[in-house]
Amino acid sequence: MNKHLFMFVLFFLGTNVLLAQKKVSGVVKEADTNEPLIGATVVVKGTTNGVITDLDGHYTIDVNANDVLQFAYVGLETHEETVGERTVINVSLASSSVKINEVVVTAMGLERKAKSLTYATQQVGGGELTRAKETNLINSLQGKTAGLVITPNSTGAGGSSKLLIRGNKSAQGNNQPLIVIDGIPMANSTTTQMEGEYGGRDGGDALSNLNPDDIASINVLKGASAAALYGSMAANGVVMITTKKGAAGSMRVDVSSNTTFETPLDAPKLQSTYGAVVSGSGALAQDSWGEKISGEAKGANRLDEFFRTGMTSINSVSISGGSEKNQSYVSYANTSASGIMPTNTFTRHNMMAKETFKLFDNKVTVNASLNYIIQKGRNRHEPGQYRNPLTGLYTFPANGDFRQYKNEFEKYDEVKGYPVQQWYREVNQDFSANPYWVLHRNPHTEKRDRMMASASIRYNITDYLNIQGRLNYDRIADLYERKIYASTSTTLHNVNGEYRQERDDSRQFYGDLMANFNKTFDAWSVTASIGTSFTDLKETGVSLATSGDVYIPNFFHLANGSKNGVGNKRNKTQKRLNSVFGTAQIGYKDMLYLDVTGRNDWSSTLSYTPNVSYFYPSFGLTALINEMTTLPEAFNLLKARASYSIVGNDVPAYTTNPTHEFSNGSVKFNTAVPFTEMKPEKLKSLEFGFDLSMFDNRFEMDFTYYKTNNTNQYFVMSVPAATGFSRYYFNAGDIQNSGFETTMSWRQPITADLSWKTSFNLSYNDNVIKKLDNRTGIKESDRLTYVSLGSIMGYDMRLLEGGSYGDIYSKTIQRKDGVITVDKDGVPQFTNDFEKVGNVNSKWNLGWSNSFNYKDMQLYFLIDGRIGGNFIDATQAVLDTYGVSKNSADARDNGGVDIGNGTKVDAAKFYQAVGYKGVGGGYYVYSATNFRLRELSIGYAFRNLLGAGKDLGVSLIGRNLFFFYKDSPSDPEVSMSTSNGYSGSNYFALPATRSFGINLKATF
C-alpha cells in the first residue's frame, strides 16, 4: 500500500514538473549587422541546461516560466531574458569595446578574459568589413579604430595601404604593424613603392589579397606590451585577424554580392578661360598663359572626357557545417574592378578551405586551412612625372581639341614603318605625353599567385594543460610586365621601345610549439604559456629589360636587346628568426591580475655581431575596482591597468655583412663598411589607462595614455674615399611617441523595435626626435645633422633633433612684415636655405559612428576626420606653373597676384616662379585637417523570404561620399606611396573616389 502510494506521489510530482515545463525557441542575432549568430550559447541561468544556436541562429530549449535565459557569444555582450508566458524569444546581442566576461584572442592566439588584460586592444567584428566592401579590406576600418591610422595609396583597385599604430617609430625600418591570421604571423612584404618624383609603381601588399567575407573579427593590439610575445616582428603593433570556421549542425550556405560605382571625388579645378599661345603654324605652346579663348574651349571638359565611372563587384559564396567531431568551411570570392582611369582593370579569385577535427574523446584538436589567391591588374596608376597619363591630361590647353588626340592618339609613319604618337607637343618631351598613348602604348600588367597553408594540433593532457604545435607556409609569386612602344619619350627609353619584366618571389615558413596552462586554485588563477618559434623568410627578385640597343621596334622580347635582356638581380634576401618565449598571468579573486612576459630572439640579420641574441620583457597590472570595493549601482565595470615593455627590432639583412652584386656581366663590389657592432633597435613602451562600463553596459568607455622611445636606430654616413669605402652604418637616435586613445559608446533602446547605438573614438599622438646622434668621442663636424627620408619637387622629408618624424623642409618665399618680396620685374624671391614648412602627420584622428535598428531595418553612418598635419600638393604647383589651374585664371581676372599689401604682380611671372620645383615652400603645403562622411548604409533583412531560416539582406551603401571640410586641393588622406618619406604628398596621383552601390546577402 505504502509502496503504491509512494509511486503515485512521484508520478504526480513528475507529471506536474513536466507539465510546468515548456519549449521556448527563437533566433539570436548580432545587433550591429542584424545577422544570425552561429554557435551562440543559450543557458538557463544557474543550471547546466543549455543549447547552442544552429547555422541559422535558431535555438529551442526546455524551460519553466520563472527561468531566466542567458544569451552569450564571444565578442558580444551577454544578455538575459525572463521567460514568463512567452514561447518565442528573439534577442540581438550588441558588440562593445569593453566586455566584462568576454574571452578575446591575444598574441600567439592565446585566449584571455577581456577584463584581465593589462593593455589596450580593440576588437572589430567582421561585419564592419562587409557592410560596404573595399578591394583592400583594411580600408573598411578607416575611422573605426582609435590609434590605427590607415592611408590608402592613390593607385586604384588592389593598391597598398599604409597602417600606422601610435606614430612612426623607426627612421629607416618598417613602421607598419605585424599582420597575424589565426594566431600565425603573415608575410606582408611589399614588392615596390614609388620613391621619387619621376615615378614608380605600387606593387601591392599582402594584406589586400584577403577576402573580407572570410574574416570573423579583427583585434588590434596597439602597444608593445600587447604584442611583446611576437617579438621584433611586432614592434609596431599587431593587427590580428580571426577567420571564419565551420560549426556543428546542418549545412549553411552564405552568398554575398557587393557592387559599387566610383566617380572622382576631388579632381583638380582647371580653368577654361585662357588658352595656350598659338604659333603661326597653328601649333600650341606648352603652357596656357595665352589670351582669353574667344570661341569654344574644346579642351575644357577633358577630365569628364577622360575619367569614366568605375565599377567594383565583389561576389562570394561560403559553405559551412559539420558534426561535433568535424567542422568544415569552404569559400570562393571573385573581385572584379574597372577603375575611373580607362584601361585600368583588376580581378582577384580567393579560394579558402578550413577543417577542424576532434579526435580521441576530444583530447586532440586538429585545424588545417588552405588559401589560394590569384589576382591580375592592368594599368594600375603609377604616380609621378613619367609614364603618367595625368600629366598630359591636366596640362592640356583648354583651346586645344582634346577629342582629336583621343580619337587619333597614333598615326602610321610611312618612313619609320610603324605608328607614332600624336600630340600637340614634341613627343620626345619628357614631361607630357598623349594620355591615350600612355594607356594603350605604355601598358603594364601585374600578376600574383599566392598560397597560404597552415596546420595546428593541440593535445589536452588535462583540462588545465595542453600542448600545441603550428606550422604555416606562405608563398607569393609576382610578375610585372611593361611594354614601351617606339615614339615614347627617349628620356628613359630606347628610341625603338622597351620591354621590361620583373619577378619577385617571397616565401615565409613559420612554426611554433607551446605548452599552455590554465587553472584556478581557490582565490588564485594561473594562466601560463611557454614556447619556441621560428620564422624563415626568403625573397628573390630579378629585373630584366631589353637594354643596350633595341633592334626591332615594338618587338617585345628580352632577346631583342643587344645585351640580350641581361639585367640585375634586384634583391635576394634570406632571414631567419629563432625565438623562445614565455608568459604568465596570475589573478587574485577575479579582481587583480599580474602579467609577465619574456622573449629572446636570435636574428640572422645581426650575424657577425656580438648582439645576435637579445632579450626583452614586459610587465602589466590590472585592478578591477568594481570587484575590490562597492561602487554605485550604475557601475558595471571599472578597471585600471598599466604596463611596461621592452621590444627589440632587428635590421635589414646583410647590413652587418654587406654582399657584392652581379649586374650586366660584372661584379659590383660593396662599398659599405661592415657594421660588426650593430645593436638591435630597442623600443621601450609605457602605457596606463582605464575601462569603464555603466548603466547595464549601455555606456562604455576606455582611455589609454602611452609613451614609447625607440633607441639604437641605424643610420648611414659617408666616409673618406681613402678608406676604400663610401659609407658606414652606426646606431644612434631616440624617437619618442606619446599620446592617448579613447573610445566611447552608448546603446539606447528607444522602443521595443527601435534602438540606437553611437560610438566615438579619438586619438592624439605627439612625435619628437629626442636624439638623432648620441655617439660619443666624435667631432661635432662628424655628427649626423639630419636624415632625409625622401624628396619630391623640392620638398624634403627630414629628421632633425628636436623635430618630428614627417617634418617638411623646403626653400620658401621671402616675406617682410607678411608681404612677399619681389624683384623689379615682380618675380618673388626665395630663401637660400631650406626651412621647415610643415609636418605630414596629423596629431588628432577621430571617428563617430551611429547605428539605428528598427525591426529588420538598419541605418548606419560614419563620420571621421583628422585635425592637424600638412599635405604637399605638388600637382597644384605644376598646374599653376602651366597656367591651367583655376587659381591662375582667377589671378589674371583680378589683374594679378596680390603680394600682401595691395600690390599686384603679373600672374604668369608669379606662378612660374613659386610653382617651380617646390621653391615656393609653404605656398603648396596645405592643412591636412578634414572631415568627411566616410560610410553610409541603409539596409533591410527579409526574414524567411527563401524558406524557414533563409534570409535575404539588401543594403544601399556609400563610401567617401563628401567632405564637410577640406583645405587642400586633393584628398589629404590619400598617398602616392607607403614608403616612409612619401606620405602626405600628391604628384599627379589618381584622384580620390566616392563610391555608391548595393550589397546583397543571402543565407540558405
Coordinates of N, CA, C and O in Angstrom, one line a residue, residues 118-120 165-166 169 221-228 234-237 597 616-620 642-648 682-688 704-711 734-739 741 765:
T118 N 46.0 43.7 -19.4 CA 46.7 44.8 -18.8 C 47.1 45.9 -19.8 O 47.9 46.8 -19.5
Y119 N 46.6 45.8 -21.0 CA 47.0 46.7 -22.1 C 45.8 47.0 -23.0 O 44.7 46.3 -22.8
A120 N 45.9 47.9 -23.9 CA 44.8 48.3 -24.8 C 44.7 47.5 -26.0 O 45.7 47.3 -26.7
I165 N 50.2 52.5 -36.2 CA 49.7 52.5 -34.9 C 50.6 53.3 -33.9 O 51.8 53.0 -33.8
R166 N 50.0 54.3 -33.4 CA 50.8 55.1 -32.4 C 52.0 55.8 -33.0 O 53.1 55.8 -32.3
K169 N 58.0 55.1 -35.6 CA 58.9 54.8 -34.6 C 60.4 54.6 -35.1 O 61.3 54.8 -34.4
L221 N 46.1 44.9 -31.6 CA 46.9 45.0 -30.4 C 47.8 46.2 -30.5 O 48.7 46.2 -31.3
K222 N 47.5 47.3 -29.8 CA 48.1 48.6 -30.1 C 49.5 48.8 -29.6 O 50.3 49.5 -30.3
G223 N 49.8 48.4 -28.4 CA 51.1 48.7 -27.8 C 52.0 47.5 -27.8 O 51.7 46.4 -28.1
A224 N 53.3 47.9 -27.4 CA 54.3 46.9 -27.4 C 54.0 45.8 -26.3 O 54.4 44.6 -26.5
S225 N 53.4 46.1 -25.2 CA 53.0 45.1 -24.2 C 52.1 44.1 -24.8 O 52.2 42.9 -24.5
A226 N 51.1 44.5 -25.6 CA 50.1 43.6 -26.1 C 50.8 42.7 -27.1 O 50.4 41.5 -27.3
A227 N 51.8 43.2 -27.9 CA 52.4 42.4 -28.9 C 53.7 41.8 -28.6 O 54.3 41.2 -29.5
A228 N 54.1 41.9 -27.3 CA 55.5 41.5 -27.0 C 55.8 40.1 -27.3 O 57.0 39.7 -27.7
A234 N 56.7 42.5 -34.2 CA 55.6 43.2 -33.8 C 55.9 44.5 -33.0 O 55.1 45.0 -32.2
A235 N 57.1 45.0 -33.3 CA 57.5 46.3 -32.6 C 56.5 47.4 -32.9 O 56.4 48.4 -32.1
N236 N 55.8 47.3 -34.0 CA 54.9 48.4 -34.4 C 53.4 48.1 -34.1 O 52.5 48.7 -34.7
G237 N 53.2 47.0 -33.3 CA 51.8 46.6 -33.0 C 51.4 45.5 -33.9 O 52.1 45.0 -34.8
T597 N 55.8 38.7 -19.3 CA 56.2 38.0 -20.5 C 57.7 38.2 -20.7 O 58.2 39.2 -20.2
Y616 N 63.9 40.6 -24.2 CA 63.1 41.7 -23.8 C 61.9 41.2 -23.0 O 61.3 40.2 -23.4
P617 N 61.5 42.0 -22.0 CA 60.4 41.6 -21.1 C 59.3 42.6 -21.2 O 59.4 43.6 -21.8
S618 N 58.1 42.2 -20.6 CA 57.0 43.1 -20.4 C 56.3 42.8 -19.1 O 56.3 41.6 -18.7
F619 N 55.7 43.8 -18.5 CA 55.0 43.6 -17.2 C 53.7 44.4 -17.2 O 53.7 45.5 -17.8
G620 N 52.7 43.9 -16.7 CA 51.4 44.6 -16.6 C 50.6 44.3 -15.4 O 50.7 43.2 -14.8
A642 N 47.9 49.1 -16.2 CA 49.2 49.7 -16.5 C 50.2 48.6 -17.0 O 50.1 47.5 -16.6
S643 N 51.1 49.0 -17.9 CA 52.0 48.0 -18.4 C 53.3 48.7 -18.8 O 53.3 49.9 -19.2
Y644 N 54.4 48.0 -18.8 CA 55.7 48.5 -19.3 C 56.3 47.3 -20.1 O 56.3 46.2 -19.7
S645 N 57.0 47.7 -21.2 CA 57.6 46.6 -22.0 C 58.8 47.1 -22.7 O 58.9 48.4 -23.0
I646 N 59.7 46.2 -23.1 CA 60.8 46.5 -24.0 C 60.7 45.5 -25.1 O 60.6 44.3 -24.9
V647 N 60.8 46.0 -26.3 CA 60.7 45.1 -27.5 C 61.9 45.5 -28.4 O 62.2 46.6 -28.6
G648 N 62.6 44.4 -28.8 CA 63.7 44.6 -29.8 C 63.2 44.6 -31.2 O 62.1 44.2 -31.5
K682 N 65.8 49.2 -29.9 CA 65.1 48.9 -28.6 C 64.0 49.8 -28.4 O 64.2 51.0 -28.3
L683 N 62.8 49.3 -28.3 CA 61.6 50.1 -28.1 C 61.1 49.9 -26.7 O 60.7 48.8 -26.3
K684 N 61.1 51.0 -25.9 CA 60.6 51.0 -24.5 C 59.2 51.6 -24.5 O 59.1 52.8 -25.0
S685 N 58.3 50.9 -23.9 CA 56.9 51.4 -24.0 C 56.2 51.4 -22.6 O 56.3 50.4 -21.9
L686 N 55.6 52.5 -22.3 CA 54.8 52.6 -21.0 C 53.4 53.0 -21.4 O 53.2 53.9 -22.2
E687 N 52.4 52.3 -20.8 CA 51.0 52.8 -21.0 C 50.2 52.5 -19.8 O 50.5 51.6 -19.0
F688 N 49.2 53.3 -19.6 CA 48.3 53.1 -18.5 C 46.9 53.6 -18.9 O 46.8 54.5 -19.7
T704 N 43.5 55.3 -22.8 CA 44.9 54.8 -22.6 C 45.8 56.0 -22.9 O 45.7 56.7 -24.0
Y705 N 46.8 56.1 -22.0 CA 47.9 57.0 -22.3 C 49.1 56.2 -22.5 O 49.3 55.2 -21.9
Y706 N 50.0 56.6 -23.5 CA 51.2 55.8 -23.8 C 52.4 56.7 -24.1 O 52.2 57.9 -24.4
K707 N 53.5 56.1 -23.9 CA 54.8 56.8 -24.3 C 55.8 55.7 -24.7 O 56.0 54.8 -24.0
T708 N 56.3 55.9 -25.9 CA 57.3 55.0 -26.4 C 58.6 55.7 -26.8 O 58.5 56.8 -27.3
N709 N 59.7 55.1 -26.6 CA 61.0 55.6 -27.0 C 61.7 54.5 -27.8 O 62.0 53.4 -27.2
N710 N 62.1 54.8 -29.0 CA 62.8 53.8 -29.9 C 64.2 54.3 -30.0 O 64.5 55.3 -30.7
T711 N 65.1 53.5 -29.4 CA 66.5 53.9 -29.5 C 67.3 52.9 -30.3 O 66.8 51.9 -30.8
D734 N 66.9 58.5 -30.8 CA 65.8 58.2 -29.9 C 64.6 59.0 -30.4 O 64.5 60.2 -30.4
I735 N 63.6 58.2 -30.9 CA 62.4 58.8 -31.4 C 61.3 58.4 -30.4 O 61.0 57.3 -30.1
Q736 N 60.6 59.5 -30.0 CA 59.6 59.3 -28.9 C 58.2 59.6 -29.5 O 58.0 60.6 -30.2
N737 N 57.3 58.7 -29.1 CA 55.8 59.0 -29.4 C 55.1 58.9 -28.1 O 55.3 58.0 -27.3
S738 N 54.2 59.9 -27.9 CA 53.4 59.9 -26.7 C 52.0 60.4 -27.1 O 51.9 61.2 -28.0
G739 N 51.0 60.0 -26.4 CA 49.7 60.4 -26.7 C 48.6 59.6 -26.0 O 48.9 58.9 -25.0
E741 N 44.5 57.5 -26.4 CA 43.4 57.0 -27.2 C 42.2 56.8 -26.3 O 42.3 56.4 -25.2
N765 N 48.6 61.9 -31.0 CA 50.0 61.4 -31.0 C 50.9 62.6 -31.2 O 50.7 63.3 -32.2

